Tab-separated table of C-alpha atoms and ligand atoms in Angstrom:
chain	number	residue	atom	x	y	z
A	1	CYS	CA	-7.399	22.510	4.715
A	2	LEU	CA	-4.904	21.242	6.736
A	3	LEU	CA	-5.078	23.853	9.636
A	4	ALA	CA	-2.490	21.220	11.092
A	5	PRO	CA	0.989	23.471	10.478
A	6	VAL	CA	2.189	23.065	6.407
A	7	VAL	CA	5.709	23.600	7.237
A	8	SER	CA	7.900	22.541	2.977
A	9	PHE	CA	8.811	18.426	2.576
A	10	GLN	CA	12.216	20.736	1.772
A	11	ALA	CA	11.991	22.892	4.417
A	12	PHE	CA	11.554	19.797	6.969
A	13	ALA	CA	13.682	18.561	6.224
A	14	GLN	CA	16.707	20.866	7.114
A	15	GLU	CA	16.082	20.023	10.315
A	16	ALA	CA	17.838	17.392	13.160
A	17	PRO	CA	16.039	14.237	13.382
A	18	THR	CA	15.473	13.663	17.786
A	19	THR	CA	16.267	10.126	18.922
A	20	ILE	CA	12.409	8.799	20.206
A	21	THR	CA	12.390	5.751	21.946
A	22	VAL	CA	10.557	3.357	20.394
A	23	PRO	CA	8.696	1.230	22.006
A	24	VAL	CA	10.005	-2.885	22.223
A	25	ALA	CA	7.645	-4.717	18.944
A	26	GLU	CA	8.182	-7.680	21.536
A	27	GLN	CA	5.606	-5.876	23.729
A	28	GLU	CA	3.180	-7.503	25.896
A	29	ASP	CA	0.091	-6.178	24.048
A	30	SER	CA	-2.554	-5.932	26.815
A	31	ALA	CA	-5.149	-3.993	26.467
A	32	GLY	CA	-5.213	-5.760	23.266
A	33	ALA	CA	-5.247	-4.168	19.831
A	34	PHE	CA	-6.707	-0.235	18.692
A	35	PRO	CA	-10.795	-1.199	18.269
A	36	GLY	CA	-12.480	-0.881	14.462
A	37	ILE	CA	-15.223	0.789	16.016
A	38	MET	CA	-12.749	3.429	17.435
A	39	PRO	CA	-14.598	4.703	21.288
A	40	LEU	CA	-15.703	7.824	21.244
A	41	HIS	CA	-13.580	9.042	23.531
A	42	LYS	CA	-10.165	9.063	23.542
A	43	PRO	CA	-9.114	5.674	25.036
A	44	THR	CA	-6.760	6.309	28.763
A	45	ASP	CA	-5.446	2.718	29.239
A	46	ARG	CA	-3.536	2.293	26.152
A	47	PRO	CA	-0.610	4.604	24.950
A	48	LEU	CA	-1.398	6.180	22.028
A	49	SER	CA	0.564	6.703	18.623
A	50	SER	CA	0.161	10.631	17.469
A	51	ALA	CA	-1.562	9.919	15.042
A	52	MET	CA	-4.730	8.371	17.377
A	53	GLN	CA	-3.741	11.636	19.918
A	54	ARG	CA	-4.292	13.784	17.041
A	55	ALA	CA	-7.949	11.593	15.445
A	56	TYR	CA	-8.740	12.671	19.311
A	57	ASP	CA	-7.622	15.803	20.261
A	58	PHE	CA	-7.590	17.783	16.432
A	59	TRP	CA	-8.923	16.210	13.935
A	60	GLY	CA	-12.425	15.120	15.747
A	61	ILE	CA	-13.108	10.847	15.162
A	62	GLU	CA	-15.981	11.906	12.775
A	63	ALA	CA	-13.435	12.820	9.882
A	64	LEU	CA	-11.925	8.742	10.735
A	65	ALA	CA	-15.497	7.542	9.585
A	66	SER	CA	-14.852	9.393	6.225
A	67	THR	CA	-14.797	6.731	3.045
A	68	HIS	CA	-13.404	6.942	-0.533
A	69	GLY	CA	-12.133	10.368	-1.098
A	70	ASP	CA	-13.270	11.906	-5.011
A	71	SER	CA	-10.262	11.061	-5.821
A	72	GLN	CA	-10.910	7.837	-8.305
A	73	ASN	CA	-13.111	9.809	-9.894
A	74	ASP	CA	-10.873	13.300	-10.401
A	75	ARG	CA	-8.990	14.251	-13.623
A	76	ILE	CA	-5.807	12.646	-13.740
A	77	GLU	CA	-4.668	15.439	-15.471
A	78	LEU	CA	-5.243	18.463	-11.843
A	79	TYR	CA	-2.632	17.320	-10.201
A	80	SER	CA	0.715	19.149	-8.649
A	81	ASN	CA	3.768	18.693	-6.718
A	82	PHE	CA	3.725	15.162	-8.791
A	83	ARG	CA	3.682	14.811	-12.970
A	84	TYR	CA	2.789	11.749	-14.526
A	85	SER	CA	4.157	9.932	-18.208
A	86	ARG	CA	2.202	7.177	-19.177
A	87	LEU	CA	4.479	3.315	-20.399
A	88	GLN	CA	5.823	2.343	-23.139
A	89	GLY	CA	4.739	-2.035	-22.121
A	90	PHE	CA	1.748	-1.387	-20.390
A	91	ASP	CA	-1.139	-0.936	-23.147
A	92	TYR	CA	-4.561	-0.353	-22.599
A	93	SER	CA	-6.052	-4.823	-23.105
A	94	HIS	CA	-10.199	-4.393	-22.864
A	95	ASN	CA	-10.388	-7.368	-20.039
A	96	THR	CA	-7.150	-6.983	-18.678
A	97	SER	CA	-6.011	-5.244	-15.254
A	98	ARG	CA	-2.591	-4.316	-14.241
A	99	ARG	CA	-2.319	-2.543	-10.725
A	100	ASP	CA	-0.781	-2.104	-7.817
A	101	PRO	CA	2.788	-1.828	-8.272
A	102	THR	CA	5.616	-2.840	-5.380
A	103	LYS	CA	8.132	-1.073	-4.890
A	104	VAL	CA	10.676	-0.202	-8.348
A	105	LEU	CA	14.143	-2.221	-7.741
A	106	LYS	CA	16.737	-2.424	-9.728
A	107	ILE	CA	19.187	-5.265	-9.782
A	108	ASP	CA	22.963	-5.220	-12.192
A	109	GLY	CA	21.111	-2.259	-13.806
A	110	THR	CA	17.678	-3.312	-14.682
A	111	TYR	CA	14.687	-2.591	-13.257
A	112	PHE	CA	11.705	-4.833	-11.710
A	113	VAL	CA	8.339	-4.394	-10.839
A	114	TRP	CA	5.900	-6.596	-9.715
A	115	TYR	CA	2.578	-5.872	-9.763
A	116	THR	CA	-1.463	-7.660	-9.364
A	117	HIS	CA	-2.470	-8.429	-13.326
A	118	ARG	CA	-5.844	-10.100	-14.254
A	119	LYS	CA	-7.213	-11.262	-17.789
A	120	THR	CA	-10.362	-12.866	-17.828
A	121	ALA	CA	-12.475	-13.820	-20.636
A	122	ALA	CA	-15.637	-11.067	-18.622
A	123	PRO	CA	-14.779	-7.740	-17.200
A	124	PRO	CA	-15.620	-7.534	-13.295
A	125	SER	CA	-19.169	-8.295	-12.231
A	126	GLY	CA	-20.125	-8.489	-8.283
A	127	ALA	CA	-19.140	-11.633	-6.144
A	128	ALA	CA	-23.151	-12.687	-7.275
A	129	LYS	CA	-22.351	-13.158	-10.444
A	130	ALA	CA	-18.758	-14.556	-10.601
A	131	THR	CA	-18.106	-18.094	-11.151
A	132	ASP	CA	-14.409	-19.572	-11.525
A	133	VAL	CA	-14.377	-17.393	-14.631
A	134	ILE	CA	-15.586	-14.455	-14.296
A	135	PRO	CA	-14.096	-12.183	-11.680
A	136	SER	CA	-16.665	-9.703	-8.613
A	137	ALA	CA	-13.873	-7.082	-8.751
A	138	ASP	CA	-10.581	-6.293	-10.627
A	139	TRP	CA	-9.075	-8.004	-8.634
A	140	ASP	CA	-10.072	-11.538	-8.450
A	141	LEU	CA	-8.888	-14.225	-10.464
A	142	ALA	CA	-5.623	-12.834	-10.867
A	143	ASP	CA	-2.778	-13.382	-10.638
A	144	ILE	CA	0.898	-11.987	-9.732
A	145	TRP	CA	3.673	-11.229	-12.737
A	146	TYR	CA	6.248	-9.020	-13.146
A	147	ALA	CA	8.269	-6.359	-15.778
A	148	THR	CA	11.415	-5.005	-16.654
A	149	SER	CA	13.027	-2.054	-18.075
A	150	GLN	CA	15.928	-0.329	-18.990
A	151	ASP	CA	15.087	3.011	-18.551
A	152	GLY	CA	12.049	3.309	-15.829
A	153	PHE	CA	9.578	4.337	-19.353
A	154	THR	CA	9.884	1.757	-21.210
A	155	TRP	CA	9.124	-1.883	-19.592
A	156	GLN	CA	8.884	-5.615	-21.166
A	157	GLU	CA	6.248	-8.154	-19.545
A	158	GLN	CA	7.888	-10.724	-18.126
A	159	GLY	CA	4.667	-12.551	-17.428
A	160	VAL	CA	3.712	-14.502	-14.192
A	161	ALA	CA	5.937	-14.361	-10.907
A	162	VAL	CA	3.757	-16.099	-8.724
A	163	ALA	CA	-0.032	-17.158	-10.300
A	164	ARG	CA	-2.636	-18.400	-7.660
A	165	PRO	CA	-2.261	-21.838	-6.138
A	166	PRO	CA	-4.657	-24.341	-7.193
A	167	LYS	CA	-8.106	-24.531	-4.623
A	168	PRO	CA	-7.760	-25.855	-1.340
A	169	ASN	CA	-4.070	-23.506	-1.871
A	170	TYR	CA	-3.865	-20.493	0.466
A	171	GLY	CA	-4.203	-17.607	-1.945
A	172	TRP	CA	-6.718	-20.198	-3.922
A	173	ARG	CA	-9.502	-17.877	-5.183
A	174	SER	CA	-6.876	-14.631	-5.401
A	175	VAL	CA	-3.298	-13.108	-5.083
A	176	THR	CA	-3.140	-9.847	-5.637
A	177	THR	CA	-1.290	-6.322	-4.748
A	178	PRO	CA	2.124	-7.596	-4.534
A	179	ASP	CA	5.479	-5.565	-2.698
A	180	VAL	CA	8.943	-7.359	-2.633
A	181	LEU	CA	11.852	-7.022	0.356
A	182	VAL	CA	16.014	-8.140	-1.085
A	183	PHE	CA	17.195	-9.911	2.470
A	184	GLU	CA	20.454	-11.678	3.091
A	185	GLY	CA	20.180	-12.236	-1.043
A	186	LYS	CA	17.561	-13.713	-1.269
A	187	TYR	CA	14.226	-12.063	-2.484
A	188	TYR	CA	9.873	-11.416	-0.763
A	189	LEU	CA	7.090	-11.328	-2.313
A	190	TYR	CA	4.404	-10.766	0.738
A	191	TYR	CA	1.122	-10.983	-0.980
A	192	GLN	CA	-2.392	-10.530	-0.350
A	193	GLY	CA	-3.650	-14.273	-0.886
A	194	PHE	CA	-8.225	-13.850	-1.582
A	195	ASN	CA	-9.947	-17.607	0.111
A	196	ASP	CA	-12.726	-16.960	-0.760
A	197	ILE	CA	-14.505	-14.015	-4.496
A	198	PRO	CA	-13.662	-10.581	-3.035
A	199	LEU	CA	-16.177	-9.234	-1.946
A	200	SER	CA	-18.601	-11.218	-0.972
A	201	GLY	CA	-19.845	-11.866	3.256
A	202	GLY	CA	-18.692	-7.757	2.244
A	203	GLY	CA	-15.941	-7.494	2.215
A	204	ASP	CA	-12.662	-7.449	0.915
A	205	ILE	CA	-11.052	-10.278	2.930
A	206	ALA	CA	-7.110	-10.993	2.842
A	207	ALA	CA	-4.772	-11.650	4.906
A	208	VAL	CA	-1.361	-11.350	3.663
A	209	THR	CA	1.239	-13.962	3.154
A	210	VAL	CA	4.201	-14.837	0.787
A	211	ALA	CA	7.193	-16.114	-0.777
A	212	GLU	CA	10.789	-16.666	-1.959
A	213	ALA	CA	13.112	-16.922	-4.209
A	214	ASP	CA	16.470	-16.658	-5.025
A	215	SER	CA	16.951	-14.641	-7.369
A	216	PRO	CA	13.811	-11.935	-8.993
A	217	ARG	CA	12.994	-13.328	-11.732
A	218	GLY	CA	12.065	-17.097	-9.605
A	219	PRO	CA	10.798	-19.278	-9.437
A	220	TRP	CA	8.686	-18.420	-6.549
A	221	ARG	CA	7.858	-20.803	-3.621
A	222	GLN	CA	5.226	-19.922	-1.989
A	223	LEU	CA	5.420	-20.144	2.031
A	224	GLY	CA	1.158	-21.972	1.895
A	225	ARG	CA	-0.382	-19.585	5.088
A	226	VAL	CA	-0.481	-16.141	6.135
A	227	VAL	CA	2.317	-14.789	7.782
A	228	VAL	CA	0.961	-11.834	9.296
A	229	ASP	CA	-3.898	-12.859	10.075
A	230	PHE	CA	-6.342	-11.168	10.752
A	231	GLY	CA	-6.856	-9.292	14.109
A	232	ARG	CA	-10.046	-10.102	16.019
A	233	SER	CA	-12.975	-8.983	15.842
A	234	ASP	CA	-13.908	-5.749	16.924
A	235	GLU	CA	-10.904	-4.485	16.171
A	236	TRP	CA	-9.487	-2.324	13.438
A	237	ASP	CA	-7.558	-4.938	10.976
A	238	ALA	CA	-10.484	-7.419	11.695
A	239	THR	CA	-10.652	-8.282	7.459
A	240	ALA	CA	-8.158	-6.861	5.834
A	241	ILE	CA	-4.320	-6.611	6.254
A	242	HIS	CA	-4.042	-4.674	2.540
A	243	ASP	CA	-0.880	-3.972	0.333
A	244	PRO	CA	2.378	-5.087	2.559
A	245	PHE	CA	5.508	-2.305	2.136
A	246	PRO	CA	8.038	-4.487	3.708
A	247	ILE	CA	11.013	-2.773	4.761
A	248	VAL	CA	14.474	-3.319	7.101
A	249	TYR	CA	14.965	-0.819	9.362
A	250	LYS	CA	16.285	-0.716	13.450
A	251	GLY	CA	17.825	-4.295	11.919
A	252	LYS	CA	13.835	-5.902	11.539
A	253	ILE	CA	11.109	-5.733	8.472
A	254	TYR	CA	8.491	-3.302	9.720
A	255	LEU	CA	6.165	-4.860	7.223
A	256	TYR	CA	3.263	-1.393	7.100
A	257	TYR	CA	-0.354	-2.565	5.769
A	258	LYS	CA	-3.560	-0.840	5.102
A	259	GLY	CA	-6.492	-2.252	8.088
A	260	GLN	CA	-9.945	-2.904	7.566
A	261	PRO	CA	-12.169	-3.163	10.742
A	262	ALA	CA	-16.073	-5.784	10.670
A	263	HIS	CA	-17.749	-2.911	8.888
A	264	ALA	CA	-19.504	-2.715	11.343
A	265	GLN	CA	-20.203	1.250	9.755
A	266	GLY	CA	-20.232	2.588	13.289
A	267	ASP	CA	-23.197	2.267	16.382
A	268	SER	CA	-23.713	4.279	19.688
A	269	SER	CA	-19.552	2.842	21.124
A	270	GLY	CA	-17.946	5.111	18.064
A	271	ILE	CA	-17.540	5.134	14.535
A	272	GLU	CA	-15.702	3.238	12.789
A	273	LEU	CA	-11.215	3.340	11.306
A	274	VAL	CA	-12.446	3.208	8.024
A	275	ARG	CA	-8.696	3.128	6.179
A	276	ALA	CA	-5.973	2.966	8.953
A	277	GLN	CA	-2.492	1.445	8.521
A	278	GLY	CA	-0.195	-0.518	10.707
A	279	VAL	CA	2.696	-1.692	10.937
A	280	ALA	CA	3.928	-5.597	12.086
A	281	ILE	CA	7.782	-6.073	12.890
A	282	ALA	CA	9.620	-9.598	12.153
A	283	GLU	CA	13.374	-10.835	12.739
A	284	ASN	CA	12.116	-13.693	9.983
A	285	PRO	CA	10.908	-12.621	6.562
A	286	LEU	CA	9.312	-15.291	6.981
A	287	GLY	CA	8.273	-14.590	10.739
A	288	PRO	CA	7.105	-14.705	13.378
A	289	PHE	CA	5.347	-10.206	12.956
A	290	THR	CA	5.069	-8.975	15.613
A	291	LYS	CA	2.127	-5.892	15.884
A	292	HIS	CA	2.967	-3.086	16.857
A	293	PRO	CA	1.123	-1.763	20.419
A	294	LEU	CA	0.468	1.647	18.318
A	295	ASN	CA	-1.085	0.283	15.819
A	296	PRO	CA	-2.642	2.216	14.515
A	297	VAL	CA	0.561	4.028	13.315
A	298	ILE	CA	-0.881	6.329	10.526
A	299	ASN	CA	-4.638	7.439	10.378
A	300	SER	CA	-6.165	7.619	6.756
A	301	GLY	CA	-4.504	6.663	3.219
A	302	HIS	CA	-5.466	3.586	1.842
A	303	GLU	CA	-2.883	2.232	-0.638
A	304	THR	CA	0.642	1.992	1.578
A	305	CYS	CA	3.477	3.644	0.381
A	306	LEU	CA	6.450	4.201	2.427
A	307	PHE	CA	10.758	5.562	2.620
A	308	PRO	CA	12.837	5.825	4.609
A	309	TRP	CA	13.805	9.807	4.968
A	310	LYS	CA	16.749	10.749	7.358
A	311	GLY	CA	16.538	8.469	10.700
A	312	GLY	CA	13.093	7.819	10.058
A	313	ILE	CA	10.373	6.395	7.433
A	314	ALA	CA	7.979	9.091	5.441
A	315	ALA	CA	5.280	8.282	3.816
A	316	ILE	CA	2.807	9.015	1.209
A	317	THR	CA	-1.374	8.541	1.563
A	318	SER	CA	-4.341	8.961	-0.552
A	319	LEU	CA	-7.914	8.774	-0.501
A	320	ASP	CA	-9.403	8.574	2.472
A	321	GLY	CA	-9.623	9.572	5.813
A	322	PRO	CA	-8.975	13.414	7.410
A	323	GLU	CA	-4.922	13.207	6.433
A	324	LYS	CA	-5.632	11.785	3.216
A	325	ASN	CA	-2.894	13.347	0.530
A	326	THR	CA	-0.471	14.727	2.867
A	327	VAL	CA	3.401	13.984	3.109
A	328	GLN	CA	3.917	11.933	6.518
A	329	PHE	CA	7.571	11.433	9.155
A	330	ALA	CA	8.062	9.300	11.525
A	331	PRO	CA	11.054	10.317	13.431
A	332	ASP	CA	11.004	7.046	15.162
A	333	GLY	CA	9.072	4.471	12.205
A	334	VAL	CA	5.942	4.422	14.298
A	335	ASN	CA	4.865	9.238	15.424
A	336	PHE	CA	4.144	9.699	12.001
A	337	GLU	CA	3.190	13.503	11.650
A	338	ILE	CA	2.512	15.726	8.732
A	339	MET	CA	4.317	16.815	7.032
A	340	SER	CA	3.115	18.303	4.092
A	341	SER	CA	-0.781	18.164	1.517
A	342	ILE	CA	-0.328	17.903	-1.660
A	343	GLU	CA	-2.526	17.524	-4.603
A	344	MET	CA	-3.343	14.084	-7.020
A	345	PRO	CA	-1.378	11.442	-5.432
A	346	PRO	CA	-0.440	8.644	-7.642
A	347	LEU	CA	-3.397	6.135	-7.133
A	348	ALA	CA	-1.429	3.204	-5.255
A	349	PRO	CA	2.582	3.790	-5.405
A	350	GLY	CA	4.988	1.382	-5.975
A	351	PRO	CA	8.688	3.744	-5.971
A	352	PHE	CA	11.931	3.245	-6.405
A	353	VAL	CA	13.941	4.240	-3.178
A	354	PRO	CA	17.299	2.132	-3.931
A	355	ASP	CA	17.535	2.377	0.414
A	356	ALA	CA	14.761	0.353	0.877
A	357	PHE	CA	16.876	-1.913	3.213
A	358	ALA	CA	19.617	-0.449	2.747
A	359	ASP	CA	18.837	0.470	7.205
A	360	ASN	CA	21.467	2.709	7.211
A	361	GLY	CA	19.895	6.035	8.807
A	362	ASP	CA	19.814	8.148	6.038
A	363	GLY	CA	16.943	7.697	3.923
A	364	ARG	CA	17.866	8.950	0.286
A	365	GLY	CA	14.198	10.092	-0.247
A	366	ILE	CA	12.235	9.389	-2.961
A	367	THR	CA	11.858	10.712	-7.236
A	368	TRP	CA	9.958	8.140	-9.350
A	369	GLY	CA	8.190	5.491	-8.785
A	370	LEU	CA	5.313	3.205	-10.703
A	371	PHE	CA	1.106	3.498	-10.085
A	372	HIS	CA	-1.571	2.088	-11.675
A	373	ILE	CA	-3.624	4.677	-13.910
A	374	PRO	CA	-7.574	4.191	-14.783
A	375	PRO	CA	-9.106	3.749	-18.316
A	376	PRO	CA	-8.664	7.348	-20.533
A	377	LEU	CA	-11.609	9.851	-19.150
A	378	ASP	CA	-14.539	10.242	-22.136
A	379	PRO	CA	-14.455	12.681	-24.729
A	380	ASN	CA	-18.227	12.817	-23.883
A	381	ASN	CA	-18.478	12.652	-20.768
A	382	PRO	CA	-14.188	13.864	-19.303
A	383	TRP	CA	-15.758	12.949	-16.016
A	384	LYS	CA	-16.868	9.236	-16.852
A	385	TRP	CA	-14.044	6.555	-17.699
A	386	THR	CA	-14.214	4.816	-21.071
A	387	ASP	CA	-14.529	1.822	-19.089
A	388	ASP	CA	-13.644	0.280	-15.569
A	389	THR	CA	-12.594	-2.865	-15.847
A	390	HIS	CA	-8.804	-2.675	-15.989
A	391	PHE	CA	-6.348	-0.207	-14.875
A	392	THR	CA	-3.019	-0.713	-15.673
A	393	LEU	CA	0.511	1.426	-15.351
A	394	ALA	CA	1.425	4.441	-15.959
A	395	ARG	CA	4.124	6.328	-14.302
A	396	PHE	CA	4.961	9.293	-11.206
A	397	ASP	CA	8.540	11.548	-10.913
A	398	CYS	CA	8.500	13.922	-7.761
A	399	ASP	CA	10.493	15.661	-5.784
A	400	LEU	CA	10.704	13.797	-2.134
A	401	SER	CA	14.341	13.859	-2.334
A	402	ARG	CA	17.237	15.436	0.089
A	403	ASP	CA	19.269	14.524	-3.212
B	501	AAL	C1	-6.317	-2.143	-3.929
B	501	AAL	C2	-5.772	-2.682	-2.783
B	501	AAL	C3	-5.742	-3.875	-2.784
B	501	AAL	C4	-7.616	-4.066	-1.712
B	501	AAL	C5	-7.887	-2.844	-3.996
B	501	AAL	C6	-6.803	-4.760	-4.370
B	501	AAL	O1	-5.856	-0.586	-3.545
B	501	AAL	O2	-6.026	-2.061	-1.375
B	501	AAL	O3	-5.444	-4.859	-3.015
B	501	AAL	O4	-7.542	-5.776	-2.210
B	501	AAL	O5	-7.744	-2.426	-4.910
């Protein structure tokens, strides 16, 4: 259980926002990014975010070594705080997976969402059996599709938005896990580009690239290079820059992401930092992006999910780490504190965030979004999915709103 004082999110909302001086992202980061093997003892040679101070002072870093929680296997029906609904237009179809939806946008009365789409002749079969047509993982050999809706419940798939390019172009193996930004009248999709078979060599190794369009329906122009790159081999984000999540904040693009170290499983010098989240900041959607010197700014979680709240940024964490299944808030967008614990948050939530790019210092929160849901449970075995080779999209409703 959470020993931290758990306050209800609404009760917290009444507090006046505090003004915190945010370290300037462009600061020269003398100590290098946070190490992927967390030192056993709290570092004193660098500033630490609130989350990393808590990791040492409150949780103890052994807790950070946890891996996937059991949320992936929990029955999705055993939820609270969130309400879940099936959607029209995203029916399961064998060996077709839809997952990791973006934020939902509403443009001229129509809702838009982009997501990882895989349709292969064979199911995910592991790295050893993967070929040009057999995927290693659920997100291998994928493209980015999009869908539209008038009511958020009935959706029409529109097909490919960003196709994986021919080899050796960036992301040739798979393009996945997008999120969307609208900036100065243009549209940007940030996504993971895989340039080798996912999960081969023991890692889910991908960094983030971007495509640009003048319309939400495309055509999308792939930049063809990385915009947020891996950290150094000893750093917390050495082998993964995953789950990009852009928000416009303080006049810049705050691109939150999940990092992953080089799977050293820890050693005598420290503990592997399993799943942490950081932020990279830019003035231009195509970069250059500067990683914040206080990264990682969230010490748990898996897929990123954030939204403006009053003058700061709120986040939902799930799946991994001692602070999984919490709602957190950073008045400065960087120093996150736990605001409430939640049960069974949606997997890979893509919230409808009307003010994601408003940057007006008055974030209103969220009430619904899409997420990815595993296939139905096997009626003969309530703890096994009928076929975990395909996910699809469903809807969550919640009450994390000030309206
Ligand atoms: C997702 C995300 C990233 C990982 C894989 C596909 O939930 O965390 O995108 O690479 O799983």
